Tab-separated table of C-alpha atoms and ligand atoms in Angstrom:
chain	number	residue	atom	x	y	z
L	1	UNK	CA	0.000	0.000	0.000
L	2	UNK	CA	2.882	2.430	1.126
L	3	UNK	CA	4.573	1.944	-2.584
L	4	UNK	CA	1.045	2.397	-4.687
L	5	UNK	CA	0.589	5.444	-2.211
L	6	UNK	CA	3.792	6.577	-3.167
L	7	UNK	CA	3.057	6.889	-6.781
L	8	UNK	CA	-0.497	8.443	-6.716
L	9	UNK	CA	1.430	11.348	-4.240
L	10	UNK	CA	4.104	11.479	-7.181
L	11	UNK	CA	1.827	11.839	-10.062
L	12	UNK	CA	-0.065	14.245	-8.374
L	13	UNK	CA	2.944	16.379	-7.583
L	14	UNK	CA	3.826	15.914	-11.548
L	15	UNK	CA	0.174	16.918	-12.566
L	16	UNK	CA	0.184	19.862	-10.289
L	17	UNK	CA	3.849	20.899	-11.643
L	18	UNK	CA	2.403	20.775	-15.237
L	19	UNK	CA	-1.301	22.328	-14.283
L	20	UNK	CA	-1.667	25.294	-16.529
L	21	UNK	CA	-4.593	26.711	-14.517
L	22	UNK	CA	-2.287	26.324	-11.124
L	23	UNK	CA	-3.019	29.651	-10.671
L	24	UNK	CA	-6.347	30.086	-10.554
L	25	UNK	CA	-6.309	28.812	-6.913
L	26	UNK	CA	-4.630	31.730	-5.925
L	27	UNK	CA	-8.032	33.998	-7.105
L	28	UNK	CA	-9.715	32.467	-4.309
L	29	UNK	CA	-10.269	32.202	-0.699
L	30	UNK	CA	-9.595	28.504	0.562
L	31	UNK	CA	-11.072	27.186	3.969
L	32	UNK	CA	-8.271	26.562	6.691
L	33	UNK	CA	-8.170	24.198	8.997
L	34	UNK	CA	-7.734	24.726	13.310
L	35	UNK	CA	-3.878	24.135	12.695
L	36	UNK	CA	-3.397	26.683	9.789
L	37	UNK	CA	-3.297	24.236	6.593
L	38	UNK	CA	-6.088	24.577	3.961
L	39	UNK	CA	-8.891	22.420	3.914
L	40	UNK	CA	-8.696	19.847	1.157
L	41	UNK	CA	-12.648	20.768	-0.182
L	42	UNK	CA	-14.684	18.581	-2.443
L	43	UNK	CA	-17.919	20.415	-2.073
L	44	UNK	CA	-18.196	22.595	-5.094
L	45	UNK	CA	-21.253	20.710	-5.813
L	46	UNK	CA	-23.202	22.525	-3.291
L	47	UNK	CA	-21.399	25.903	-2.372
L	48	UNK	CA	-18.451	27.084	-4.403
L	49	UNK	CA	-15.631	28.781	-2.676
L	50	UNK	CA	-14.971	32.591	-2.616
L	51	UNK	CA	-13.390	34.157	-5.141
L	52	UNK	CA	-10.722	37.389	-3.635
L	53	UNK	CA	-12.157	39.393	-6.298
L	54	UNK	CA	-15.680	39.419	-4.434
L	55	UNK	CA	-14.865	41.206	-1.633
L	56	UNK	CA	-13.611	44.852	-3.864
L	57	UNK	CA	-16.625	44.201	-5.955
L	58	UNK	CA	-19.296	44.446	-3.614
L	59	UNK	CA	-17.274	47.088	-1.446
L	60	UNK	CA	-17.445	48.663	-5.354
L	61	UNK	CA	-21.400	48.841	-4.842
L	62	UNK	CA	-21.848	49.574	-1.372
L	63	UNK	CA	-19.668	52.790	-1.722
L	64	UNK	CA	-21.772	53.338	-5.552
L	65	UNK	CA	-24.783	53.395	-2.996
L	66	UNK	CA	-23.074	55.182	0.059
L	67	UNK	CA	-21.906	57.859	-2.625
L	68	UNK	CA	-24.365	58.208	-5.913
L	69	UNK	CA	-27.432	56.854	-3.367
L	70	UNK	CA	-30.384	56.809	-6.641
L	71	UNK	CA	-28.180	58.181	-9.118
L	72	UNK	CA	-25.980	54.717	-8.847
L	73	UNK	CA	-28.610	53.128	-11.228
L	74	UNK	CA	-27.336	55.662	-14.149
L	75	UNK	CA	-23.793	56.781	-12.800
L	76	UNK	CA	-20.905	55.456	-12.525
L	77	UNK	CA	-18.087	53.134	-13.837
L	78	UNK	CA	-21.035	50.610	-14.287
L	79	UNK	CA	-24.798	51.536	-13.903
L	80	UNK	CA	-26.803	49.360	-12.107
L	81	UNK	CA	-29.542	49.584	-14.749
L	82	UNK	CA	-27.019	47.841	-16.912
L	83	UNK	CA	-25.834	45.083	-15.084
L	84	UNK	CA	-27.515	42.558	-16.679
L	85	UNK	CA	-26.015	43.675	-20.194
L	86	UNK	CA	-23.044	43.645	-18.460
L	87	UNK	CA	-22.974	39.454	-17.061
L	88	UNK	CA	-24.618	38.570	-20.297
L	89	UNK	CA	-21.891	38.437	-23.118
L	90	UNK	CA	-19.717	35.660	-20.436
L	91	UNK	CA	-23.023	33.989	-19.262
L	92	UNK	CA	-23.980	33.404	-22.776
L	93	UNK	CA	-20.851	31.624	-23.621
L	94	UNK	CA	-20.876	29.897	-20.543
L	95	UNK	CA	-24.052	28.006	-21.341
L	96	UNK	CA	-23.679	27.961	-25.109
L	97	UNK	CA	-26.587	30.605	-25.725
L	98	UNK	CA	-26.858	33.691	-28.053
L	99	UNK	CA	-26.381	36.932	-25.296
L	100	UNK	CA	-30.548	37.658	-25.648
L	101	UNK	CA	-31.415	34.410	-24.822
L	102	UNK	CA	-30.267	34.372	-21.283
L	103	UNK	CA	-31.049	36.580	-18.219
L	104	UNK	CA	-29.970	36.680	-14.521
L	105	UNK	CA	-32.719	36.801	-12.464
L	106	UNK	CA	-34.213	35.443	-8.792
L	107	UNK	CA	-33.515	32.073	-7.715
L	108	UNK	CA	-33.507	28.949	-9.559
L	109	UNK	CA	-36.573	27.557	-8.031
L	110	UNK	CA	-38.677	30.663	-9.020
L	111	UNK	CA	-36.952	30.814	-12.367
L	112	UNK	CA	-38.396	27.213	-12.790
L	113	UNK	CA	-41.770	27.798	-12.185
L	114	UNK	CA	-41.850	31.259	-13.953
L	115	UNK	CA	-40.814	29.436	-17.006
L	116	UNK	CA	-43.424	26.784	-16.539
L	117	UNK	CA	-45.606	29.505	-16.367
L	118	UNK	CA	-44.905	29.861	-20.160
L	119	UNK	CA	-43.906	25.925	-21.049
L	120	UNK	CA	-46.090	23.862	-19.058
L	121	UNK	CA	-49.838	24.482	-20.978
L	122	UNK	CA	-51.378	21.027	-20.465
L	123	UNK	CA	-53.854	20.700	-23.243
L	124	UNK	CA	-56.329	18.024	-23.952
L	125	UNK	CA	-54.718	14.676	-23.610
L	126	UNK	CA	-51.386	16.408	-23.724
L	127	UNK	CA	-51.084	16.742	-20.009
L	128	UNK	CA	-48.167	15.428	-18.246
L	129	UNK	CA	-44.774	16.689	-17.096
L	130	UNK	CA	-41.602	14.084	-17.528
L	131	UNK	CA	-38.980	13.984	-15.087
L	132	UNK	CA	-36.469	11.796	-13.781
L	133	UNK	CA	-37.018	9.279	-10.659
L	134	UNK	CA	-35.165	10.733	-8.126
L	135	UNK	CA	-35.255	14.114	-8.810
L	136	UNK	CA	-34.145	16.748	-6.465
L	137	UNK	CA	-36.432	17.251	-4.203
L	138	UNK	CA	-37.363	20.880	-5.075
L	139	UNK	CA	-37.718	20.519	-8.923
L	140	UNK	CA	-40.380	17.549	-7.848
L	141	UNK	CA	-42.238	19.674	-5.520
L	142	UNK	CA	-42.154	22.673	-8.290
L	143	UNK	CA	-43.593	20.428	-11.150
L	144	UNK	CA	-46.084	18.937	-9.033
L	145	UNK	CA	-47.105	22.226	-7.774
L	146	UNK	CA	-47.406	23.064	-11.032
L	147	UNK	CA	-49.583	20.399	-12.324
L	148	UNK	CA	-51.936	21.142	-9.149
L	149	UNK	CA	-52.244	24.803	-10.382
L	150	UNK	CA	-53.427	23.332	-13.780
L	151	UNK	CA	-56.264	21.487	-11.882
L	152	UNK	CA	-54.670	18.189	-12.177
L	153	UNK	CA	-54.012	15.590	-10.477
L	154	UNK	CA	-49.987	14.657	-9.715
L	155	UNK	CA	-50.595	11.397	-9.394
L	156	UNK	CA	-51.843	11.065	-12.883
L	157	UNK	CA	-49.585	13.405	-14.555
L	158	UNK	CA	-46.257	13.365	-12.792
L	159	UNK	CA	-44.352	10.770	-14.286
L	160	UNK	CA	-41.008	9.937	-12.717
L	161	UNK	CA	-38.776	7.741	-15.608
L	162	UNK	CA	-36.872	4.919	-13.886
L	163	UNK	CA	-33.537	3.188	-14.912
L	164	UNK	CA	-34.748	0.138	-16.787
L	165	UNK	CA	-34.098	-3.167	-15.331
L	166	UNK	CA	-30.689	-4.177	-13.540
L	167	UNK	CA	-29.444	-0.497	-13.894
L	168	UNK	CA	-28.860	2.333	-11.465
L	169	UNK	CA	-28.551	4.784	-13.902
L	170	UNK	CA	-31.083	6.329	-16.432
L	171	UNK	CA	-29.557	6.894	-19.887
L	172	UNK	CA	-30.707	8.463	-22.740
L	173	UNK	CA	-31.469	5.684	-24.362
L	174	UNK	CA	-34.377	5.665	-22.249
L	175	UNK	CA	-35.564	8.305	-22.369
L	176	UNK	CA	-35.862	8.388	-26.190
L	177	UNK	CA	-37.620	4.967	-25.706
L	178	UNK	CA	-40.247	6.104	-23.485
L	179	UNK	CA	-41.019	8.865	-25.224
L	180	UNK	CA	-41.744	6.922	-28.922
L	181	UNK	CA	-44.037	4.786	-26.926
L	182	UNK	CA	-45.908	7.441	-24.395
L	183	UNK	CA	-44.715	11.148	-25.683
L	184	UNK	CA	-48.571	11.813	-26.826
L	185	UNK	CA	-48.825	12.787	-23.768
L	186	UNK	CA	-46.740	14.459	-22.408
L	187	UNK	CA	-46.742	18.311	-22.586
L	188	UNK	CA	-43.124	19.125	-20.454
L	189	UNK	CA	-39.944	16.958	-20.162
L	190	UNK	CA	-37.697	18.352	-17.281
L	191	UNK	CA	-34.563	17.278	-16.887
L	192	UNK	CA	-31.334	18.199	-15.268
L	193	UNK	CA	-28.157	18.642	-17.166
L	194	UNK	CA	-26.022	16.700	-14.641
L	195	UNK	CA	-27.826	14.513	-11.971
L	196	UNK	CA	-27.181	16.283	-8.670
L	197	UNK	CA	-27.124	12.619	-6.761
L	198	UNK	CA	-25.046	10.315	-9.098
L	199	UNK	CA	-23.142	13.007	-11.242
L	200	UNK	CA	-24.116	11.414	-14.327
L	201	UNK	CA	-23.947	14.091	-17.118
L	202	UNK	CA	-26.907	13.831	-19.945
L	203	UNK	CA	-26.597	14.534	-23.699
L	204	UNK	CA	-29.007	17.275	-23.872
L	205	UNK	CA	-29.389	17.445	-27.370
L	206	UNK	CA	-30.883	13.986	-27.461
L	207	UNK	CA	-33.125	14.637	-24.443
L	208	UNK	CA	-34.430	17.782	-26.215
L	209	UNK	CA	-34.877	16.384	-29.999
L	210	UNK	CA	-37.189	13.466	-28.617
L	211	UNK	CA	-39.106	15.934	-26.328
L	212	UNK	CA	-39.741	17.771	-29.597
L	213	UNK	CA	-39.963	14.726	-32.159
L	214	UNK	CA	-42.925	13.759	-29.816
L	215	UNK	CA	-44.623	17.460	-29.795
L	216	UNK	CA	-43.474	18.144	-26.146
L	217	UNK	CA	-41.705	20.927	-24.165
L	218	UNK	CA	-38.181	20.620	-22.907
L	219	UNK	CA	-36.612	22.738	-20.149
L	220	UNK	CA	-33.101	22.079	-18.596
L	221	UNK	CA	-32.023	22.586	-14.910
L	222	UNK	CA	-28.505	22.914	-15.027
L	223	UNK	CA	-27.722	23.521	-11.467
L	224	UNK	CA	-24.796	21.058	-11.643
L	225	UNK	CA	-23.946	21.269	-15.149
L	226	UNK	CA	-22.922	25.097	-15.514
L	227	UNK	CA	-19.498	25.744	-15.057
L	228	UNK	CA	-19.104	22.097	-14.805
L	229	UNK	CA	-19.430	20.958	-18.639
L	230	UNK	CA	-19.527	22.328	-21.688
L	231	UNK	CA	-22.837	23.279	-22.690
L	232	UNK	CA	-24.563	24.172	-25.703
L	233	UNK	CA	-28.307	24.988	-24.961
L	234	UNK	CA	-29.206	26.950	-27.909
L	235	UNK	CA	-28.277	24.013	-30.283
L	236	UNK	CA	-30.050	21.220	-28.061
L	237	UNK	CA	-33.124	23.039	-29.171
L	238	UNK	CA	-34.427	22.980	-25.251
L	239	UNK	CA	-37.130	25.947	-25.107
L	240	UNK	CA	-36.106	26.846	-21.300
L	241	UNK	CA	-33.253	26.006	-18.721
L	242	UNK	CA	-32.724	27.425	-15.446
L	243	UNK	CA	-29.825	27.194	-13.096
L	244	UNK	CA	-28.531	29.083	-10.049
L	245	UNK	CA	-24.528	30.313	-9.490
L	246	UNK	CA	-23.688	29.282	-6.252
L	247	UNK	CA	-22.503	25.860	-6.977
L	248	UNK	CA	-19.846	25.640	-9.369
L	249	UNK	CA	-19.724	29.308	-10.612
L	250	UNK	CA	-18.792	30.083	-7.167
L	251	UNK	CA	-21.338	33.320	-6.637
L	252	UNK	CA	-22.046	33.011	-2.719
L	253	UNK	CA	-24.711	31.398	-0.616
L	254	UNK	CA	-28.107	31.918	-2.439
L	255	UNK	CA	-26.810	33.795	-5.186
L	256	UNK	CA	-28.674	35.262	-7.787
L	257	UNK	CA	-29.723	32.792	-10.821
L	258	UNK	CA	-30.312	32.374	-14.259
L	259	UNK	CA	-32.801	31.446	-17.026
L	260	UNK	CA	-32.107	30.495	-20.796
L	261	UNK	CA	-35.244	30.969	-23.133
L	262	UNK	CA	-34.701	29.874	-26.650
L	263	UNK	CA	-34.583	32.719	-29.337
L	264	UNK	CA	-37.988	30.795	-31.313
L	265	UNK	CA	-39.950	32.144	-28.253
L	266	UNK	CA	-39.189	35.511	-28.466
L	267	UNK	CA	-41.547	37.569	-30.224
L	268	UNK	CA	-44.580	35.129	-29.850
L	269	UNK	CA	-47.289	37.282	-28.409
L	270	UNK	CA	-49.290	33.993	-27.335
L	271	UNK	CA	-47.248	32.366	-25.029
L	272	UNK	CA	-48.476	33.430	-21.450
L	273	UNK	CA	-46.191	34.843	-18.619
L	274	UNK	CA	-46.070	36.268	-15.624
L	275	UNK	CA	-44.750	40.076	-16.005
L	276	UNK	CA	-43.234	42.413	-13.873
L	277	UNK	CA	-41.744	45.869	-15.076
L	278	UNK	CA	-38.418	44.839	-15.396
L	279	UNK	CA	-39.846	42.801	-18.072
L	280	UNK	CA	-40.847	45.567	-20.139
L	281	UNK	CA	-38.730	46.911	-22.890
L	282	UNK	CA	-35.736	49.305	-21.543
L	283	UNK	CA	-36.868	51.721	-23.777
L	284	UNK	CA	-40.116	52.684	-22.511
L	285	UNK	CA	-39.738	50.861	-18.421
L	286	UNK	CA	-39.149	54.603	-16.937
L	287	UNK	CA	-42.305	56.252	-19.097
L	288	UNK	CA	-44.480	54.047	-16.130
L	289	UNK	CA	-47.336	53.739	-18.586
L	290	UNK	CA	-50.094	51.257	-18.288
L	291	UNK	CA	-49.636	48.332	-21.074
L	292	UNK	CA	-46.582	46.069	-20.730
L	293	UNK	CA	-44.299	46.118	-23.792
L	294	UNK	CA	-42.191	42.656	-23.130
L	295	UNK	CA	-38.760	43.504	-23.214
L	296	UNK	CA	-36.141	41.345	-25.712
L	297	UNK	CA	-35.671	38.019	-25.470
L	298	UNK	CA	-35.284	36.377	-22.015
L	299	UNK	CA	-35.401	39.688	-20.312
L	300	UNK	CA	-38.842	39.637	-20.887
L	301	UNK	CA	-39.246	37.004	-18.320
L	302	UNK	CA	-38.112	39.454	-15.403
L	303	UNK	CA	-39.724	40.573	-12.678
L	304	UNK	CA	-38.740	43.175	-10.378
L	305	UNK	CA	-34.951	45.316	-10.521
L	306	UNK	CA	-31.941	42.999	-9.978
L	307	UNK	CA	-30.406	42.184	-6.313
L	308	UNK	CA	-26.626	44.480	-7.474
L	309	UNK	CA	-24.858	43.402	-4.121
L	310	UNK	CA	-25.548	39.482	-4.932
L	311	UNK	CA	-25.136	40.289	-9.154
L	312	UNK	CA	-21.623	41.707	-8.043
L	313	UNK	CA	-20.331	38.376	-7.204
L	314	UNK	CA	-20.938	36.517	-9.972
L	315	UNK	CA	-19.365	39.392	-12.065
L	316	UNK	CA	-16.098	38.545	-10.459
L	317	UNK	CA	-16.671	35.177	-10.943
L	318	UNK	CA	-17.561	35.322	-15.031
L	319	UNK	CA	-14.529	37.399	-14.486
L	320	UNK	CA	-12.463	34.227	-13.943
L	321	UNK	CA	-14.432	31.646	-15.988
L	322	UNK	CA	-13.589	33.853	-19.022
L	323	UNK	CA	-9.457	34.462	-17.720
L	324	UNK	CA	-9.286	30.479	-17.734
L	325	UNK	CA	-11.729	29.421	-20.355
L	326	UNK	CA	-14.350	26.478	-20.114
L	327	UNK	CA	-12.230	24.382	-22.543
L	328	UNK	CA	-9.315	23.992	-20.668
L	329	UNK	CA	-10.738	23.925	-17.257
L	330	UNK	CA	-12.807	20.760	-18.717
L	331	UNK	CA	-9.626	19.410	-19.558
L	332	UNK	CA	-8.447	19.848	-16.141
L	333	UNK	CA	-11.458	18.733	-14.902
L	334	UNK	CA	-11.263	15.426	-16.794
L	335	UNK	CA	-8.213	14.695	-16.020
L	336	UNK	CA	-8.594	15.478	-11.924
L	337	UNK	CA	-11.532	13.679	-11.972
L	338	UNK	CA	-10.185	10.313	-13.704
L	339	UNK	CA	-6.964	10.935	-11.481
L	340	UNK	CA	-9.313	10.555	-8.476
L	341	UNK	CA	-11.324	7.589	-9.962
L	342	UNK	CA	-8.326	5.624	-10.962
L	343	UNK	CA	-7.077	6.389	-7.453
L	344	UNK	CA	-10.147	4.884	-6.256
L	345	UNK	CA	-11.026	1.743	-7.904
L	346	UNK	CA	-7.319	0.464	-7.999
L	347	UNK	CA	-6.991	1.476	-4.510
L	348	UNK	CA	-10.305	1.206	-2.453
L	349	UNK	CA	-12.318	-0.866	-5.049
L	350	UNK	CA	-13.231	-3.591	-2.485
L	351	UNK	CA	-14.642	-0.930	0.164
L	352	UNK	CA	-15.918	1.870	-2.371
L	353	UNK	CA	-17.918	1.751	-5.767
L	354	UNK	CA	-18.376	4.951	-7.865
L	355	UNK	CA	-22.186	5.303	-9.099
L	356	UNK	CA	-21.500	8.260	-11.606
L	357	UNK	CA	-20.628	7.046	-14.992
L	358	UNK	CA	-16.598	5.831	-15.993
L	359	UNK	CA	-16.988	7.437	-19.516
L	360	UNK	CA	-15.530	10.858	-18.664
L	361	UNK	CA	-18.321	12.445	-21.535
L	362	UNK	CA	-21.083	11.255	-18.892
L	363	UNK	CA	-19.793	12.678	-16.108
L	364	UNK	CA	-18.741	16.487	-15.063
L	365	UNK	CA	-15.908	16.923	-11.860
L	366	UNK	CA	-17.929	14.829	-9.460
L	367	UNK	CA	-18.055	11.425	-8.155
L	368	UNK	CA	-20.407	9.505	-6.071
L	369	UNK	CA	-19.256	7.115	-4.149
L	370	UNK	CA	-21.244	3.824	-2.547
L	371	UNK	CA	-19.702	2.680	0.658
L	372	UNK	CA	-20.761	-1.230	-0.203
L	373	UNK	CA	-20.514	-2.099	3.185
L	374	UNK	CA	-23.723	0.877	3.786
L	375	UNK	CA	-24.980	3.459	5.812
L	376	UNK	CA	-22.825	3.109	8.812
L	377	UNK	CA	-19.809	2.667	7.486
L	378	UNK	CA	-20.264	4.890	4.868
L	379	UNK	CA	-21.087	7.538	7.816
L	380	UNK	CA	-18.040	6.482	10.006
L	381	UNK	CA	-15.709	7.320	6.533
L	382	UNK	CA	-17.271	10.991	5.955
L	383	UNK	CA	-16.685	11.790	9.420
L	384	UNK	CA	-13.172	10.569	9.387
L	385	UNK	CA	-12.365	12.407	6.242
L	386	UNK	CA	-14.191	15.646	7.763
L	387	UNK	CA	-12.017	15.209	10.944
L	388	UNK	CA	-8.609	14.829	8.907
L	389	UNK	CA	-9.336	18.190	6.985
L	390	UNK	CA	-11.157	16.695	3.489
L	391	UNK	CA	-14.655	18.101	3.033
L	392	UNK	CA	-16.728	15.950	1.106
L	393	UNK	CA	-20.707	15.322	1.330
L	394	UNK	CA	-22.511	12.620	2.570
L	395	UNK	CA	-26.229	11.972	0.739
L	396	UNK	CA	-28.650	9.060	2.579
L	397	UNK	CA	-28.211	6.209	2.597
L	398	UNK	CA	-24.656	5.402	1.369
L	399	UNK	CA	-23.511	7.758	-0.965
L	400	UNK	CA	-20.060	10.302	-0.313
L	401	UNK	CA	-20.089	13.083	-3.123
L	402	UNK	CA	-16.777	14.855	-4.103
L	403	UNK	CA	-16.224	17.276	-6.866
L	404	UNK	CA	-12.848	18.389	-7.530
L	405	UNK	CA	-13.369	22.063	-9.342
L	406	UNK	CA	-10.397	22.779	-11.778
L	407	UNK	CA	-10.899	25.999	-11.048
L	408	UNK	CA	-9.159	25.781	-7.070
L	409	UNK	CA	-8.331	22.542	-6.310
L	410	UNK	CA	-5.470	20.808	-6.611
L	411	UNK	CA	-4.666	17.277	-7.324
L	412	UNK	CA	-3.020	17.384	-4.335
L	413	UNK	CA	-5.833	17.746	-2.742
L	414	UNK	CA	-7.226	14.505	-4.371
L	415	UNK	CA	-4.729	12.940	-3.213
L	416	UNK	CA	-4.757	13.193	0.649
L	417	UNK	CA	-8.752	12.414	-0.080
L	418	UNK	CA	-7.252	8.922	-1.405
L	419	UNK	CA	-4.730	9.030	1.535
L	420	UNK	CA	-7.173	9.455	4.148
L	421	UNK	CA	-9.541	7.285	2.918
L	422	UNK	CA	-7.057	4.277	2.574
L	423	UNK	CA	-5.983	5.438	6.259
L	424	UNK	CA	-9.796	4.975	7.200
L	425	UNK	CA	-9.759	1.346	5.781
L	426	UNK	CA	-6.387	0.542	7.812
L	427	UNK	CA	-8.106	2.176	11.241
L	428	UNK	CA	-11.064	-0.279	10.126
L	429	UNK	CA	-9.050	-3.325	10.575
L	430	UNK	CA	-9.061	-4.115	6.810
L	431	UNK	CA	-5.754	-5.544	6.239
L	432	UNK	CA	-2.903	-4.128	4.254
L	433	UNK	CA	-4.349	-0.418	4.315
L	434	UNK	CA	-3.079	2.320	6.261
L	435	UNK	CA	-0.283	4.639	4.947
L	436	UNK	CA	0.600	4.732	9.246
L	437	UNK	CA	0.505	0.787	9.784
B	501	PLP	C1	-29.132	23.067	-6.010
B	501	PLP	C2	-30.366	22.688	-6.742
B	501	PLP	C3	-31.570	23.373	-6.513
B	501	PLP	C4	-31.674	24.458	-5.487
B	501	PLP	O1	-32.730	25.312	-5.747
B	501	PLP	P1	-32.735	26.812	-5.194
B	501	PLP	O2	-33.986	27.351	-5.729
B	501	PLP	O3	-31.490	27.465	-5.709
B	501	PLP	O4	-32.698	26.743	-3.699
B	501	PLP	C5	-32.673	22.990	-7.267
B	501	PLP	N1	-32.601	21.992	-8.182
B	501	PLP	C6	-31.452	21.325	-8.402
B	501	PLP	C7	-31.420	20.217	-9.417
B	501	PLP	C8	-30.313	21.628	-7.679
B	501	PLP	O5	-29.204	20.941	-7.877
């Protein structure tokens, strides 16, 4: 164990030494530990970490506010009323969407249901929504909120696709399947760009075509999947997607979110929406007249004038997205992750099984990882890891997520989770494990 040890620290010193995104860590504020050291962190997933930048920015707005007070929504370096114009251009890019087809607005739960608003019109025996078994929890509760607004019944029109037989995971595949036989009626498919639980990433474009070969609706949450893979939503032909920017685009607890509505939707005048003046066209907003005039493209969709001191932060994080590029920080990404994963299966493979997919185009940074001997166990290992400095997650009943982000951690810091965790086994009793025994 001491020797394979040996060569997993080695290669990860090598891959660090030739890591051309090294730097990047540097833009950003890493946990520390009691003794000093920095926490190794593998929770991206849920809350990314800080970037430096964050702190000037938002000072930037609070003194705009101490000092311009009203005026700060017209004056200075950058106008509040344009902060939106401002994001789009690197959010655009980000998700693979022309600049007027995205907008940065609320949360990503409202976003959802404000775009159901407009995508979910059950009609006749075209009725039901299609999601995934397993969902997270609040996307369930949102479309079957939805479908009880509509007057209908959740238990007839909520369908939740499982994997087919003698499979964990849902592919594709499926999905195509099911709709061919049942897409008649269905009126929404809603499905997330990477699976929040197993990690498994989802070729969007073939989710969307057979949502619209079949006459359905197709909206995207891409909670997981933005900043995590490359994404091209106006070419998947989706109508709507929705995400929020705390998890891997770093943006800060409850962060403002996003929305993608495709460009076909634009100018229709009979698709029904909730409105709000920031909604209505730039142009005429201020003359405070009675009739809405929807503004263009997504920004229609908006309610009420954007939160600045949360929009701040996820300026200075497009800031770096755009300084390192999505392209390369995939290919760090894929690489970290398949370090880790290698580390894993040659190393723990009789204690640990990874859920998410091995094909590296099915998967973004993060891993799931089945403790096969359960809950307890499983339990006993996140605590250790949490206890020796290595943040990870832990997800009922057996199930340890990490998610190395290329843009601050290290493969170091993959590493001493694959240290620890063969330390763990050792402390166990299982023999020949322990980098100590
Ligand atoms: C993180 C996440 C959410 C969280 O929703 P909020 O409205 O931002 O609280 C919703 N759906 C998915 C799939 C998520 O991963």
């Amino acid at each position: 164990m001491e020797k394979i040890l040996k060569k997993l620290a080695d290669e990860a010193r090598r891959l660090d030494q030739e890591d051309n995104l090294a730097r990047f860590r540097d833009e950003f504020r890493i946990p520390r530990r009691d003794d000093g050291s920095d926490l190794h962190y593998f929770c991206g997933h849920s809350l990314g970490l800080q970037p430096r930048a964050v702190e000037s920015v938002i000072r930037e707005e609070l003194q705009a506010w101490s000092q311009q007070a009203v005026r700060g929504h017209f004056e200075g370096p950058l106008p509040w009323m344009k902060y939106n114009d401002e994001l789009r251009p690197a959010l655009a890019q980000l998700v693979g969407a022309k600049p007027r087809e995205v907008a940065v607005m609320n949360t990503l739960t409202v976003n959802l249901h404000l775009l159901m608003v407009s995508f979910y019109r059950p009609r006749g025996t075209r009725r039901k929504i299609l999601i995934e078994k397993h969902a997270f929890p609040s996307d369930r509760y949102a479309v079957e909120s939805q479908i009880r607004f509509h007057g209908l019944e959740p238990s007839e029109h909520l369908v939740e696709l499982e994997a087919s037989a003698g499979h964990r995971l849902i592919d594709e595949r499926d999905v195509e399947k099911f709709l061919e036989q049942n897409g008649d009626d269905i009126a929404l498919v809603l499905w997330p760009g990477v699976q929040y639980a197993t990690g498994q990433a989802f070729d969007l474009k073939k989710i969307a075509q057979a949502a619209r070969l079949c006459g359905s609706n197709c909206g995207f949450d891409l909670a997981h999947a933005i900043g995590n893979v490359p994404l091209s939503l106006h070419d998947t032909g989706c109508d709507f997607a929705a995400w929020c920017h705390y998890k891997y685009l770093n943006s800060g607890p409850g962060a403002v979110a996003g929305c993608f509505v495709h460009e076909r939707h634009h100018d229709r005048d009979d698709l029904p929406r909730f409105h709000g003046w920031w909604g209505n066209d730039i142009k005429s907003r201020f003359e405070m007249g009675p009739e809405f005039k929807p503004g263009t493209g997504a920004d229609a969709w908006q309610l009420s004038n954007p939160p600045i001191l949360s929009m701040a932060p996820l300026r200075a994080s497009l800031e770096l997205f755009q300084a390192a590029g999505m392209e390369k920080l995939r290919g760090k990404s894929t690489q970290m992750t398949a370090y880790l994963a290698e580390g894993i299966n040659s190393q723990l493979g009789s204690l640990l099984e990874i859920i998410t997919p091995a094909d590296p185009q099915r998967r973004g940074c993060q891993l799931s990882i089945r403790v096969r001997e359960g809950h307890e166990k499983g339990r006993q290992l996140f605590r250790y890891l949490e206890t020796r400095g290595v943040l990870t997650d832990w997800r009922e009943p057996d199930v340890i997520r990490v998610a190395p982000a290329p843009l601050y951690n290290r493969f170091e810091d993959c590493f001493q989770l694959l240290r620890h965790m063969s330390d763990w086994a050792g402390s166990i009793g299982i023999p020949g494990y322990g980098s100590a025994s």
